[in-house]
Coordinates of C-alpha atoms and ligand atoms in Angstrom, one line a residue:
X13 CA -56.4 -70.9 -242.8
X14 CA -59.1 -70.3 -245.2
X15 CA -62.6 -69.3 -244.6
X16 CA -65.5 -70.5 -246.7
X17 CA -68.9 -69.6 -247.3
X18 CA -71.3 -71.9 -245.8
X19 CA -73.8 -72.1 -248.3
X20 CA -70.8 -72.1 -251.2
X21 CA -67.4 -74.3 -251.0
X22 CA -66.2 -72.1 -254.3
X23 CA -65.4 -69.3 -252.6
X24 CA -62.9 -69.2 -250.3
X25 CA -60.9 -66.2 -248.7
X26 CA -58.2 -65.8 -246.0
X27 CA -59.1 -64.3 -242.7
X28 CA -58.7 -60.3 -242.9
X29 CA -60.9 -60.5 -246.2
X30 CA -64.0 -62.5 -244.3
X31 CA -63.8 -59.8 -241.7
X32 CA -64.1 -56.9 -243.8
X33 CA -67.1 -58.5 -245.8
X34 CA -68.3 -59.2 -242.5
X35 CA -70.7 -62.0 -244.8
X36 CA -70.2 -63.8 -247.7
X37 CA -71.6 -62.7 -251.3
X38 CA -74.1 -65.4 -251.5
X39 CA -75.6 -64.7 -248.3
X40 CA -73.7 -67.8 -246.3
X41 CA -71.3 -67.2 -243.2
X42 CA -67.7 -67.7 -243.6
X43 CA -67.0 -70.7 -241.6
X44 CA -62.9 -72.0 -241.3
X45 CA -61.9 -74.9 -243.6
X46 CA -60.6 -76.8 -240.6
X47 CA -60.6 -77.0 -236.7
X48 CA -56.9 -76.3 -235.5
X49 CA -55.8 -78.8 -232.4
X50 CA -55.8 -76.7 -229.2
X51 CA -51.8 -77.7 -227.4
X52 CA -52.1 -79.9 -224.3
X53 CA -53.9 -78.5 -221.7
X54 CA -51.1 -79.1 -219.2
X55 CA -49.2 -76.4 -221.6
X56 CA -51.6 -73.7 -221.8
X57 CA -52.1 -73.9 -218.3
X58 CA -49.8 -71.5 -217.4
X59 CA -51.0 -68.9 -219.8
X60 CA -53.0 -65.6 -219.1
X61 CA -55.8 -64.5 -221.1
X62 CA -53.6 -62.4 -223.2
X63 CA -51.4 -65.1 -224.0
X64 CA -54.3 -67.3 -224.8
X65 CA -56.2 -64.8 -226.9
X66 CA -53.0 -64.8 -228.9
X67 CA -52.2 -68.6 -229.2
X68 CA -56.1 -68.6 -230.4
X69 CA -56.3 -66.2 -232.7
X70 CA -53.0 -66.8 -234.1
X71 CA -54.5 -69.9 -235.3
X72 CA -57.0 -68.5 -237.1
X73 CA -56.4 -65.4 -238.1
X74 CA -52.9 -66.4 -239.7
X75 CA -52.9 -63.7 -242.5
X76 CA -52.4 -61.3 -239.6
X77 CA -48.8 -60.2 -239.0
X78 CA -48.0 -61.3 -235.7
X79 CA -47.1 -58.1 -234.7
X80 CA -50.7 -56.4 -235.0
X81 CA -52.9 -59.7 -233.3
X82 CA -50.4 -58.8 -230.3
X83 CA -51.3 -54.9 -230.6
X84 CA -54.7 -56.1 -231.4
X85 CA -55.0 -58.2 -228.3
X86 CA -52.9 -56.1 -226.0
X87 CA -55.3 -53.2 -226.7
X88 CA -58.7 -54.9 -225.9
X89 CA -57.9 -56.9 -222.8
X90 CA -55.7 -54.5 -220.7
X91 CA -57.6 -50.8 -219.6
X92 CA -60.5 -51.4 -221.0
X93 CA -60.9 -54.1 -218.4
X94 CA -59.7 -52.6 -215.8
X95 CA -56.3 -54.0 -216.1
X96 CA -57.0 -57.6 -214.5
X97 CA -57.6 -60.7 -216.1
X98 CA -60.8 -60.1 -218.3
X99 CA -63.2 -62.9 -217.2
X100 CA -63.6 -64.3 -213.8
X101 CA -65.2 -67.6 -212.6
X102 CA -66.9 -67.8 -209.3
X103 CA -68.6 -70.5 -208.4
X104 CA -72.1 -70.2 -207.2
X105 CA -74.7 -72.4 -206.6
X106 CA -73.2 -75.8 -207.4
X107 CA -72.0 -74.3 -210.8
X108 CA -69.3 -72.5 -212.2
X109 CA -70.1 -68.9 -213.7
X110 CA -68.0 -67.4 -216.1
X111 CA -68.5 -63.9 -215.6
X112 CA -67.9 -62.2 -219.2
X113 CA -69.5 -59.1 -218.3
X114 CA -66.5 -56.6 -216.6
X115 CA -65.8 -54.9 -219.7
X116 CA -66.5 -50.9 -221.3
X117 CA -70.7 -51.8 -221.4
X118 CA -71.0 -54.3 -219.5
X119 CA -72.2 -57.4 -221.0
X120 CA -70.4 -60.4 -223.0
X121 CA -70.3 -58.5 -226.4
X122 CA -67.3 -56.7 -225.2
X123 CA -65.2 -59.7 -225.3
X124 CA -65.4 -59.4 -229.0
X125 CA -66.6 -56.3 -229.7
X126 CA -63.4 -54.6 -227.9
X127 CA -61.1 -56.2 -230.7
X128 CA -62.9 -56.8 -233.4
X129 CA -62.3 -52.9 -234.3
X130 CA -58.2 -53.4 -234.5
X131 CA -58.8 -56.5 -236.4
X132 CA -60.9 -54.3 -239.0
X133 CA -58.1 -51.3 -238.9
X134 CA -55.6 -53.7 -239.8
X135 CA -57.2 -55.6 -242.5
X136 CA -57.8 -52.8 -244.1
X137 CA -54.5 -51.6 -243.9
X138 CA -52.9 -54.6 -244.7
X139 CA -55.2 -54.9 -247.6
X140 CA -54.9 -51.5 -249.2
X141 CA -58.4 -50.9 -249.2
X142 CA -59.0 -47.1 -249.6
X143 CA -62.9 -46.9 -249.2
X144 CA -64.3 -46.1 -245.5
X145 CA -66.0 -48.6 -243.7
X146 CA -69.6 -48.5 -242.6
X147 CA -70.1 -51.1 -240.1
X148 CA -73.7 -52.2 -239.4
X149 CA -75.0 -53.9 -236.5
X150 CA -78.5 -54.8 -235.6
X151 CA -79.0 -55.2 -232.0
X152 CA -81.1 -56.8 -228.9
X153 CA -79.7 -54.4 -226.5
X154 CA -75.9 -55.1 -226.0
X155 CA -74.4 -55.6 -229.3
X156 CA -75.3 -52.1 -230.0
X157 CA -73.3 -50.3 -227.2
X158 CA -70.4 -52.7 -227.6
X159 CA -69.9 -52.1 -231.3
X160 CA -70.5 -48.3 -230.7
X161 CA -68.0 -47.9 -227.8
X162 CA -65.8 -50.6 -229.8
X163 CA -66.0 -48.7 -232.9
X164 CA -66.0 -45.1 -231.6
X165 CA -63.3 -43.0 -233.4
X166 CA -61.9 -45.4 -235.3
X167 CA -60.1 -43.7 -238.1
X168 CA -62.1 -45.2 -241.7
X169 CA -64.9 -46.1 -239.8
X170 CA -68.2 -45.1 -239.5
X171 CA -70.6 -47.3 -237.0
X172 CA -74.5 -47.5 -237.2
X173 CA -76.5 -49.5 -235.3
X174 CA -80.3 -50.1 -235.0
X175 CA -82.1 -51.3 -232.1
X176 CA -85.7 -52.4 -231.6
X177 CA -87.7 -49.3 -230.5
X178 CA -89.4 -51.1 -227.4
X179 CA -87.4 -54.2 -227.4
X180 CA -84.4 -53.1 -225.3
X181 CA -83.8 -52.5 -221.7
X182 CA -84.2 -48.9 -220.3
X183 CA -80.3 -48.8 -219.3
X184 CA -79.6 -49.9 -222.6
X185 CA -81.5 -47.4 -224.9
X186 CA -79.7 -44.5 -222.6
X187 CA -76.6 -46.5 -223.3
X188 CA -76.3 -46.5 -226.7
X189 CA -78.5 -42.9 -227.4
X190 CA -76.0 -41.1 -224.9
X191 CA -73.0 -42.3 -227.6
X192 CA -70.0 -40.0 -227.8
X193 CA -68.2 -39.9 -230.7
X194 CA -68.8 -38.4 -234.5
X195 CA -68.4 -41.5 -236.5
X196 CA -71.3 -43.3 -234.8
X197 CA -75.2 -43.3 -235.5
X198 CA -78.1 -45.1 -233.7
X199 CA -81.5 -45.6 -234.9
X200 CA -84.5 -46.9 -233.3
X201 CA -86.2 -48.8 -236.2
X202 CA -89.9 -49.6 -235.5
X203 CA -90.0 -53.7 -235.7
X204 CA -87.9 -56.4 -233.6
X205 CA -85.2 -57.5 -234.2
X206 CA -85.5 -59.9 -236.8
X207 CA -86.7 -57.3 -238.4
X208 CA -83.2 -55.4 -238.3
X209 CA -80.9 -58.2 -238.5
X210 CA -82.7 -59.2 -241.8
X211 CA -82.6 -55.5 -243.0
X212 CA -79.1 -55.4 -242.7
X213 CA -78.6 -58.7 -244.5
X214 CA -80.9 -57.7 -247.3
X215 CA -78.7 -54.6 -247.7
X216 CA -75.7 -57.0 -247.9
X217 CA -77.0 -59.0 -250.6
X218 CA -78.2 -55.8 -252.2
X219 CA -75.5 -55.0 -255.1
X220 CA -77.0 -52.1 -256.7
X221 CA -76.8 -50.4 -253.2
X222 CA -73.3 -51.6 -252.6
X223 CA -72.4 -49.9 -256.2
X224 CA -74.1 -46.8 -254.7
X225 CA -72.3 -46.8 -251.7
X226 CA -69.0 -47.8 -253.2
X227 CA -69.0 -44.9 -255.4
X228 CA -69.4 -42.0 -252.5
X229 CA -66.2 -44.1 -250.8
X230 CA -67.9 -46.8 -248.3
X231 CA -67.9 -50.5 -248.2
X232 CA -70.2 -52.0 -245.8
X233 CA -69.1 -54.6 -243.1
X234 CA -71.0 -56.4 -240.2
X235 CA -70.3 -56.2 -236.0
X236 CA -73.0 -58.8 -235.4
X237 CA -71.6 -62.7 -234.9
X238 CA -72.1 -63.3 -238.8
X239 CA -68.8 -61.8 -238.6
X240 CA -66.0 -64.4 -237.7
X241 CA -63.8 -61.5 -236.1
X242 CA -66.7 -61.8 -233.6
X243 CA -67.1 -65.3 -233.0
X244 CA -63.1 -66.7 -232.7
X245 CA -62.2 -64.4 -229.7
X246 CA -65.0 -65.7 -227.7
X247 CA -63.7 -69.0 -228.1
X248 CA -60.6 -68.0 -225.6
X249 CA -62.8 -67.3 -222.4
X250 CA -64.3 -71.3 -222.7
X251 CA -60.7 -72.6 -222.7
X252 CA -59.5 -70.1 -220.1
X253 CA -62.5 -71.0 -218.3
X254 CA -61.2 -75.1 -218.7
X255 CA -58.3 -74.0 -216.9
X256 CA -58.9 -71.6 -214.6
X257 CA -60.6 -74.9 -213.0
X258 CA -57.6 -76.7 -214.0
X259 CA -55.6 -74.1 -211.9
X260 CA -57.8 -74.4 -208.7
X261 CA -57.3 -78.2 -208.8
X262 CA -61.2 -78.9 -209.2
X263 CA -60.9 -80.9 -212.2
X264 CA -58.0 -83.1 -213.6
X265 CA -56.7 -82.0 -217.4
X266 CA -58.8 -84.0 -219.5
X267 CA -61.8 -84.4 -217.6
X268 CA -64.8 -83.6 -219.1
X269 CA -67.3 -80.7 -218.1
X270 CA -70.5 -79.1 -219.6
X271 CA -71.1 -75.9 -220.4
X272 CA -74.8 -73.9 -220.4
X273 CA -75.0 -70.8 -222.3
X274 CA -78.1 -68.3 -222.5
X275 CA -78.8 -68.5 -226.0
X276 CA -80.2 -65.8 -228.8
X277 CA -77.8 -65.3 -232.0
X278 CA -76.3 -68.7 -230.9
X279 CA -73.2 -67.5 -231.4
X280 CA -71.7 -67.6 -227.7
X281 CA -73.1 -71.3 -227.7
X282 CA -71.0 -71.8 -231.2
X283 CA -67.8 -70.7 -229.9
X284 CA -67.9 -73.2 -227.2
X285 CA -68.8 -75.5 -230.1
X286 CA -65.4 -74.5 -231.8
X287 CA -63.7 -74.8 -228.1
X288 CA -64.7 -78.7 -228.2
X289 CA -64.1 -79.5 -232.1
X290 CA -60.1 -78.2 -230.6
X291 CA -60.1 -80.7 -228.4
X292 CA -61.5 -79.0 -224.9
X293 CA -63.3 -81.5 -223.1
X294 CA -66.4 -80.6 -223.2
X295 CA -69.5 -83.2 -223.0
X296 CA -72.6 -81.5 -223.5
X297 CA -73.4 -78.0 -225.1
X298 CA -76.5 -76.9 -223.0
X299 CA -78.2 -74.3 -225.7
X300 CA -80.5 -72.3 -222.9
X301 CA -83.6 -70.4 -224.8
X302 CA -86.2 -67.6 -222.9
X303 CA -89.9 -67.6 -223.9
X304 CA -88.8 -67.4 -227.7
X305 CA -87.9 -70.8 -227.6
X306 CA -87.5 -71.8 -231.2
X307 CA -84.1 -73.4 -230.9
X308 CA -85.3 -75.7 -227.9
X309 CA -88.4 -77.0 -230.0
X310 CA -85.8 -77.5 -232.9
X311 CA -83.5 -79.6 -231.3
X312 CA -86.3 -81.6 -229.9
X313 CA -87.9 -82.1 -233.3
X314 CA -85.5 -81.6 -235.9
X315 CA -87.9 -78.6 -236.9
X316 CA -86.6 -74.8 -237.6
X317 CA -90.0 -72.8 -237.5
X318 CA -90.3 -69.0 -236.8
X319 CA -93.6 -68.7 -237.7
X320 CA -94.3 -67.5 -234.4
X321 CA -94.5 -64.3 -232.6
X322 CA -91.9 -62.9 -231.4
X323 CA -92.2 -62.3 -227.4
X324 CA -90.8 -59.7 -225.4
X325 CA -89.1 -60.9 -222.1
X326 CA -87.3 -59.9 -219.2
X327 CA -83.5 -61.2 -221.1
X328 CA -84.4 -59.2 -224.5
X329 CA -80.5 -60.1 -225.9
X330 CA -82.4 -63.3 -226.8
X331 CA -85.7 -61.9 -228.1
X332 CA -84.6 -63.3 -231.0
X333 CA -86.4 -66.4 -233.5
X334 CA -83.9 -66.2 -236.5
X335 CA -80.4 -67.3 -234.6
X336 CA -78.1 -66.9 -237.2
X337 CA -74.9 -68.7 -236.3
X338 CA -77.1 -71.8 -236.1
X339 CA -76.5 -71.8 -240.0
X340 CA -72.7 -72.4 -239.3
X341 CA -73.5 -75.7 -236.8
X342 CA -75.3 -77.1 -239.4
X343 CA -72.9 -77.2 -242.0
X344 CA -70.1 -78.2 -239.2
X345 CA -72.5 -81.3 -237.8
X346 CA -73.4 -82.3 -241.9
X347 CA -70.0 -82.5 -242.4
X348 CA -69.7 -79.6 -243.9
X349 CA -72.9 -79.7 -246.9
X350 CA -73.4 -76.9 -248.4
X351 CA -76.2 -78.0 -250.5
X352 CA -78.3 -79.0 -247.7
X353 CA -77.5 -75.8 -245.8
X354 CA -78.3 -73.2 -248.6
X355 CA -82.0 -75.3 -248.9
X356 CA -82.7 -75.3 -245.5
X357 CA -82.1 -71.3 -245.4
X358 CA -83.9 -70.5 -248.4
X359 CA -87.1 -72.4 -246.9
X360 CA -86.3 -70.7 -243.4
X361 CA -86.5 -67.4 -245.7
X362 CA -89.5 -68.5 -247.6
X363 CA -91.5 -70.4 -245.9
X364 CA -90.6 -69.9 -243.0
X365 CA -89.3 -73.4 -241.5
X366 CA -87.1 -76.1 -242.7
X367 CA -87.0 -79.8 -241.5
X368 CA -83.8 -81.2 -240.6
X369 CA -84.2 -85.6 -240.6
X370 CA -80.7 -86.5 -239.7
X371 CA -80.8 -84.6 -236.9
X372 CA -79.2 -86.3 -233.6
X373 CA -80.2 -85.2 -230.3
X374 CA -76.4 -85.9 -229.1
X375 CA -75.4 -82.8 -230.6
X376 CA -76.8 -80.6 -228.0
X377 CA -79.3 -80.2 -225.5
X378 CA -81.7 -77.6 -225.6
X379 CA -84.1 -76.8 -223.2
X380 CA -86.0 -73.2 -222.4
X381 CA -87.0 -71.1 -219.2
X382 CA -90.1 -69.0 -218.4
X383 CA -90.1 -65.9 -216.7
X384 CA -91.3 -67.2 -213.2
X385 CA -88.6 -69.7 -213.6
X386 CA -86.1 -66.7 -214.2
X387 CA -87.3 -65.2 -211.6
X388 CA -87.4 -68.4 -209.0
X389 CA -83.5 -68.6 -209.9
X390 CA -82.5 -65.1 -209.1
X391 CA -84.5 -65.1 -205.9
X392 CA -83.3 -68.6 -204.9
X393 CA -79.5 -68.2 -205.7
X394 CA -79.6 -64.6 -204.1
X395 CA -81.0 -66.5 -200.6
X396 CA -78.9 -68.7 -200.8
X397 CA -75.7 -67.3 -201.8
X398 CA -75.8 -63.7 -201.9
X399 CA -75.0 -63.7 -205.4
X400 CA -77.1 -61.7 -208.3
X401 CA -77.6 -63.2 -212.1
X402 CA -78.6 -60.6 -214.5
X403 CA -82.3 -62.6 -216.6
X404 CA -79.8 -64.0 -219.3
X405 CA -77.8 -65.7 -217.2
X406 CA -81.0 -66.4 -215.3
X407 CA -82.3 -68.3 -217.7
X408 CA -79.0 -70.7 -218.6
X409 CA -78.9 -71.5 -214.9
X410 CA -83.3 -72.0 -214.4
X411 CA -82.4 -74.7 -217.8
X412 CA -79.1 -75.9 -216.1
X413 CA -81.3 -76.7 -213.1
X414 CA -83.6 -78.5 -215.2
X415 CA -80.8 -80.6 -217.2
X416 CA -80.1 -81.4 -213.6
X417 CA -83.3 -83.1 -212.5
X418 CA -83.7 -84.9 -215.6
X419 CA -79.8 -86.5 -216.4
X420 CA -78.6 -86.7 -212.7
X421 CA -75.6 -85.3 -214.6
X422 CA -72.9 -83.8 -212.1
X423 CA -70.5 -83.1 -214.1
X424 CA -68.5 -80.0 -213.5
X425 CA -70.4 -77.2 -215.2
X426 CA -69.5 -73.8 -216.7
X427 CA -72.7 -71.4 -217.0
X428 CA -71.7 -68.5 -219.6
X429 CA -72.8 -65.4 -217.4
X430 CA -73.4 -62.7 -219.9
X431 CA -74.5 -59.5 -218.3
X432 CA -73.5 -57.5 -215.7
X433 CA -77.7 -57.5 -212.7
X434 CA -77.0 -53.4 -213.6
X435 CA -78.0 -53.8 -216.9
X436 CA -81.7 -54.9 -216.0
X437 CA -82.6 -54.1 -212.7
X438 CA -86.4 -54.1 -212.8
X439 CA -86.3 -57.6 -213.1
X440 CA -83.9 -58.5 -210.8
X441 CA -85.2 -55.7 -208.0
X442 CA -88.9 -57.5 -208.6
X443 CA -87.4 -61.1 -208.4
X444 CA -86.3 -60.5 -205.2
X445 CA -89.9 -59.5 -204.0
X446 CA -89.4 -55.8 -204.0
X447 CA -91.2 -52.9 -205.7
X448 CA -89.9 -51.7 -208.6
X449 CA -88.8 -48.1 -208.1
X450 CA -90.2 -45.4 -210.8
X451 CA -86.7 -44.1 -211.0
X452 CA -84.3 -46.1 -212.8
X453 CA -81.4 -45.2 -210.8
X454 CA -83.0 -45.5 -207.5
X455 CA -83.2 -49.3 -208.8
X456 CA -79.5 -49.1 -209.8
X457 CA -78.6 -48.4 -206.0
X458 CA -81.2 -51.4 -205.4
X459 CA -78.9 -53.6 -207.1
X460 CA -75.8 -52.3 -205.9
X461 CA -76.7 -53.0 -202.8
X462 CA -77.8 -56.3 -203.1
X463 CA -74.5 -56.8 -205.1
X464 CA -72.8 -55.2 -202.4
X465 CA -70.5 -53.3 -204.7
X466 CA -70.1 -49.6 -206.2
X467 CA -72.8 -48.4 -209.2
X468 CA -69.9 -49.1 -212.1
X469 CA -68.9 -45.3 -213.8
X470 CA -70.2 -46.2 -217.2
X471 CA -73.7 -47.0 -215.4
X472 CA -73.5 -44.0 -212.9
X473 CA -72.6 -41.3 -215.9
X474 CA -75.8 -42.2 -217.8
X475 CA -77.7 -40.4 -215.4
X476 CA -75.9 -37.1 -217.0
X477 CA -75.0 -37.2 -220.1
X478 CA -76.5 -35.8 -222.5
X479 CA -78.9 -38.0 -225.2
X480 CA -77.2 -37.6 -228.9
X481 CA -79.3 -39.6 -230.6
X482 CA -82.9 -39.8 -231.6
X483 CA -83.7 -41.2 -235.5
X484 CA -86.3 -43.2 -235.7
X485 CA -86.9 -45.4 -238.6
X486 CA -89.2 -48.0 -240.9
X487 CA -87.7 -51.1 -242.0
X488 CA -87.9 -50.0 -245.0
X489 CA -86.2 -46.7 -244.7
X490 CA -83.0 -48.3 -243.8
X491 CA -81.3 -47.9 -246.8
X492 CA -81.8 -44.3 -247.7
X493 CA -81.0 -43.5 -243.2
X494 CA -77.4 -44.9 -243.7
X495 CA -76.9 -42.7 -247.1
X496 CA -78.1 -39.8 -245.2
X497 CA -76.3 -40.5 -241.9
X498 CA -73.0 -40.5 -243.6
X499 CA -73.6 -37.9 -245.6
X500 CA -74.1 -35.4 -242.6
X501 CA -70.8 -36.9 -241.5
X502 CA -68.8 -35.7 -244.5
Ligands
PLP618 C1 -76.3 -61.3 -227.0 C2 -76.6 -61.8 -225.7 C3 -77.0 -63.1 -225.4 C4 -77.1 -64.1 -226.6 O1 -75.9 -64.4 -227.2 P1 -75.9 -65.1 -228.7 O2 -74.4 -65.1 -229.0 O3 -76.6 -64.1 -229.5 O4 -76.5 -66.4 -228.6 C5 -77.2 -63.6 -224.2 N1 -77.1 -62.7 -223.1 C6 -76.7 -61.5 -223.3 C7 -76.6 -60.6 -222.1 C8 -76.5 -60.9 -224.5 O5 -76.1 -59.7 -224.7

C-alpha cells in the first residue's frame, strides 16, 4: 500500500516512511492510494479487538513485518487496558455509546496514541534510520497526555508537547505537567490551539530548521492525526463496534447504522469515514461541532471560514477552527484532486476561507451544540438513566438528538464517546444542578459518585505527584524551546 501526499500525487511512500515524517514535504497529509475491502462481516465476527486491530492494520501498514504489528498490537491493547477488551458499548438513551475512553489517560487518544509509539520504534528500525526522533504534538487537552504517556521512555525518542495556556481542563494541565519520564517536555505556549498546531506545521515545512536539527542528530515527526499511524488504528473500534451489535443480535450483518462523533481535528469522524469506504455499513457520518462550529456552517454552505474567534467551551478537545484531517475528506470525496485540494488550503492559509461549489450535503451531516444544550443532555440522560457523558460526548449526543427531530431517522446509532466525566467534572457536577466545589478533587468524588464507581488511579495520583513541568512559551519561541529542551536532555 502506498501513501500519498494529498496536495501532491508525485510523491508517494510506503507506510513506515509516512509515519516517521509524520507529514508530507509539501505540507499535504499522506492519504492511502486505495481503500482495502474489509472480509464479510459474518467472518470477522468472531474476532477480538486484538485480532481485528491486526486484520486492519495488516492492511495498511503492509511494509510492517508481521511479526512487529502483532508485538505492536499485543502491547497497546492488553495492560494498558486493563487486560479486557479495550472499548465497550453500552447502550444508553436510545443510542449506542462506544466508550473509547478506558485506557492509560483516559480519553479516545489512547486508542492510537498507545501504539502509535511501537509503530515509530519499528520503522525506524526497520528503516535504519540512526537520528533520534523528536515527536511534536500540539494539543487541546488529551492528545498531549496520550502522546506523553505513549511516548514516555521510548528508546530514540524524545516527546514535546504544547498545550494552550488557559485552553485545557484543570485535570488535564496536572495530567500532562505531572509527566514522569526524561525524554518528555511540555510547554504551555500563550495562544490556542491553532496557534500550536500551525506552529508545529510551520516548523515542518521549515527546511533550514530541519538541517539544524538534523545535524545535532534529530529528525522531527508528528503524534497529532496528520500522522496516519494515528488515524488507521482508530478505524478498528467503528468495525468492532458494527459487530459488537452484530454479536448481541440487535442488528442483522449488513444492516445499516449511523454513527455521531464529537468533532474537533476531524480525525475520529475520518476514520469512521475509512470504516465505510471498507465496506461497513454505515449511512450517515453525523460530524458533531461545540460553539466553534466552523465545520457545521461548512457543510451547510460549502464554505471553510476561520475568520472567527476562537471560543473556549466546556469540551476544549474541540476548541479547535482549523480541523486538519478535513484536508484528507476532501481529496477522498473529489476523487482524489490534488489540485483543487492544495488551492483550497493555500486560501484557508491566506485568506483565511475557501469555497467548495461541488460540495454535496449527502456526504455528511453536520450540526453543532451549545453549552445549555450540553448541559440539558448530561442532566437529562443522568435522570433518566443513571449514566454520565463527559461535554464531548455531550455534545455528539445534544446533535444526535437534534438529527433525530429533524430526519425521524431511527436507525441504529453509534455515538463515539470520547472521554472518560473524570476528565471534566466542573461541567458535568454543574449540569447536574450542583455547586461546583473549589477543590477539584472534592468534584472528582462528585462524579464518582454519580458514576457510581472508584476515582480511577491515574486520576487519584494526580492529587500527589509532584508538577515537572512549567515552560511557558510565545508562538514564536517555539523553535529555539525544542533546541533548548533537547539540549538539556543530552
Ligand atoms: C480530540 C478529542 C475530540 C476530537 O477528536 P478529533 O479527532 O480531533 O475530531 C473529541 N473529544 C475528545 C474527548 C477529544 O480528546
Amino acid at each position: 500500500m502506498r501513501y500519498y501526499s494529498t496536495r501532491n500525487q508525485d510523491n508517494s511512500v510506503f507506510s513506515m516512511e509516512a509515519i516517521i515524517k509524520g507529514i508530507a514535504e509539501d505540507g499535504g497529509l499522506f492519504v492511502p492510494e486505495s481503500f482495502p475491502a474489509l472480509p464479510k462481516l459474518e467472518d470477522m465476527k468472531g474476532l477480538t479487538y486484538k485480532e481485528l486491530a491486526k486484520l486492519i492494520l495488516g492492511m495498511y501498514f503492509d511494509d510492517y513485518p508481521e511479526d512487529d504489528l502483532d508485538e505492536a498490537v499485543n502491547g497497546a491493547y492488553g495492560d494498558k487496558f486493563g487486560n479486557r477488551e479495550p472499548v465497550r458499548l453500552v447502550e444508553k438513551g436510545g443510542v449506542n455509546f462506544l466508550e473509547l475512553f478506558h485506557g492509560p489517560t483516559l480519553a479516545f487518544k489512547d486508542m492510537a496514541l498507545t501504539i502509535l509509539p511501537y509503530l515509530m520504534r519499528f520503522a525506524l528500525h526497520n528503516k535504519g534510520i540512526e537520528e533520534e526522533v523528536v515527536v511534536l504534538a500540539a494539543t487541546s487537552g488529551d492528545t498531549g497526555k496520550a502522546a506523553l504517556e505513549g511516548f514516555r521512555d521510548v528508546p530514540g525518542v524524545n516527546v514535546l508537547v504544547f498545550y494552550p495556556k488557559g485552553g485545557v481542563s484543570q485535570l488535564q494541565r496536572l495530567q500532562m505537567i505531572t509527566q514522569r519520564g526524561e525524554n518528555t517536555h511540555v510547554l504551555a505556549i500563550e495562544g490556542n490551539f491553532d496557534d500550536a498546531q500551525k506552529g508545529i506545521k510551520d516548523i515542518f515545512g521549515d527546511q533550514e530548521y530541519n538541517n539544524e536539527l538534523k545535524k545535532e542528530g534529530y529528525v522531527l515527526s508528528s503524534a497529532n492525526s496528520i500522522n496516519i499511524g494515528r488515524l488507521i488504528p482508530q478505524v478498528v473500534y467503528y468495525v468492532y463496534g458494527y459487530l459488537e451489535l452484530l454479536r448481541d443480535g440487535r442488528i442483522e450483518a449488513g444492516q445499516e447504522i449511523n454513527i455521531v462523533v464529537p468533532t474537533g481535528n476531524f480525525g475520529n469522524i475520518l476514520a469512521a469515514y475509512y470504516a465505510k469506504m471498507m465496506g461497513l455499513p454505515i449511512d450517515r457520518l453525523i460530524c458533531s461541532s461545540n460553539d466553534n462550529k466552523v465545520l457545521t456552517d461548512f457543510f451547510e454552505t460549502g464554505t471553510y471560514d476561520r475568520r472567527r474567534d476562537l471560543l473556549l467551551t466546556s469540551s476544549p478537545s474541540m476548541d479547535i477552527l482549523v480541523s486538519s484531517n478535513l484536508e484528507r475528506f476532501l481529496f477522498h470525496i473529489s476523487g482524489n484532486d490534488h489540485e483543487a485540494v492544495r488551492m483550497m488550503m493555500e486560501g484557508l492559509t491566506r485568506e483565511g476561507y475557501f469555497t467548495w461549489s461541488d460540495f454535496s450535503k449527502e456526504e455528511i451531516y453536520g450540526e453543532f451544540a451549545t453549552e445549555e444544550e450540553v448541559a440539558s443532555s448530561i442532566r437529562d440522560l443522568y435522570d433518566k438513566e443513571g449514566y454520565v457523558m463527559d461535554p464531548h460526548t455531550a455534545v455528539a449526543y445534544s446533535v444526535y438528538r437534534k438529527y433525530l427531530k429533524e430526519t425521524g431517522d431511527s436507525k441504529p446509532t453509534i455515538v463515539a464517546s470520547t472521554a472518560s466525566p473524570f476528565k471534566f467534572p466542573e461541567k458535568v457536577i454543574s449540569s447536574m444542578g450542583k455547586d461546583v466545589p473549589q477543590d477539584l478533587f472534592t468534584g472528582i468524588g462528585m462524579v464518582a459518585k454519580a458514576m457510581d464507581v472508584e476515582i480511577p488511579i491515574q486520576v487519584r495520583e494526580l492529587e500527589t505527584l509532584p508538577v515537572l513541568h512549567g515552560n511557558v512559551c510565545k508562538k514564536e519561541e517555539m523553535r529555539d524551546m525544542i533546541l533548548k529542551l533537547l539540549q538539556e536532555v543530552k
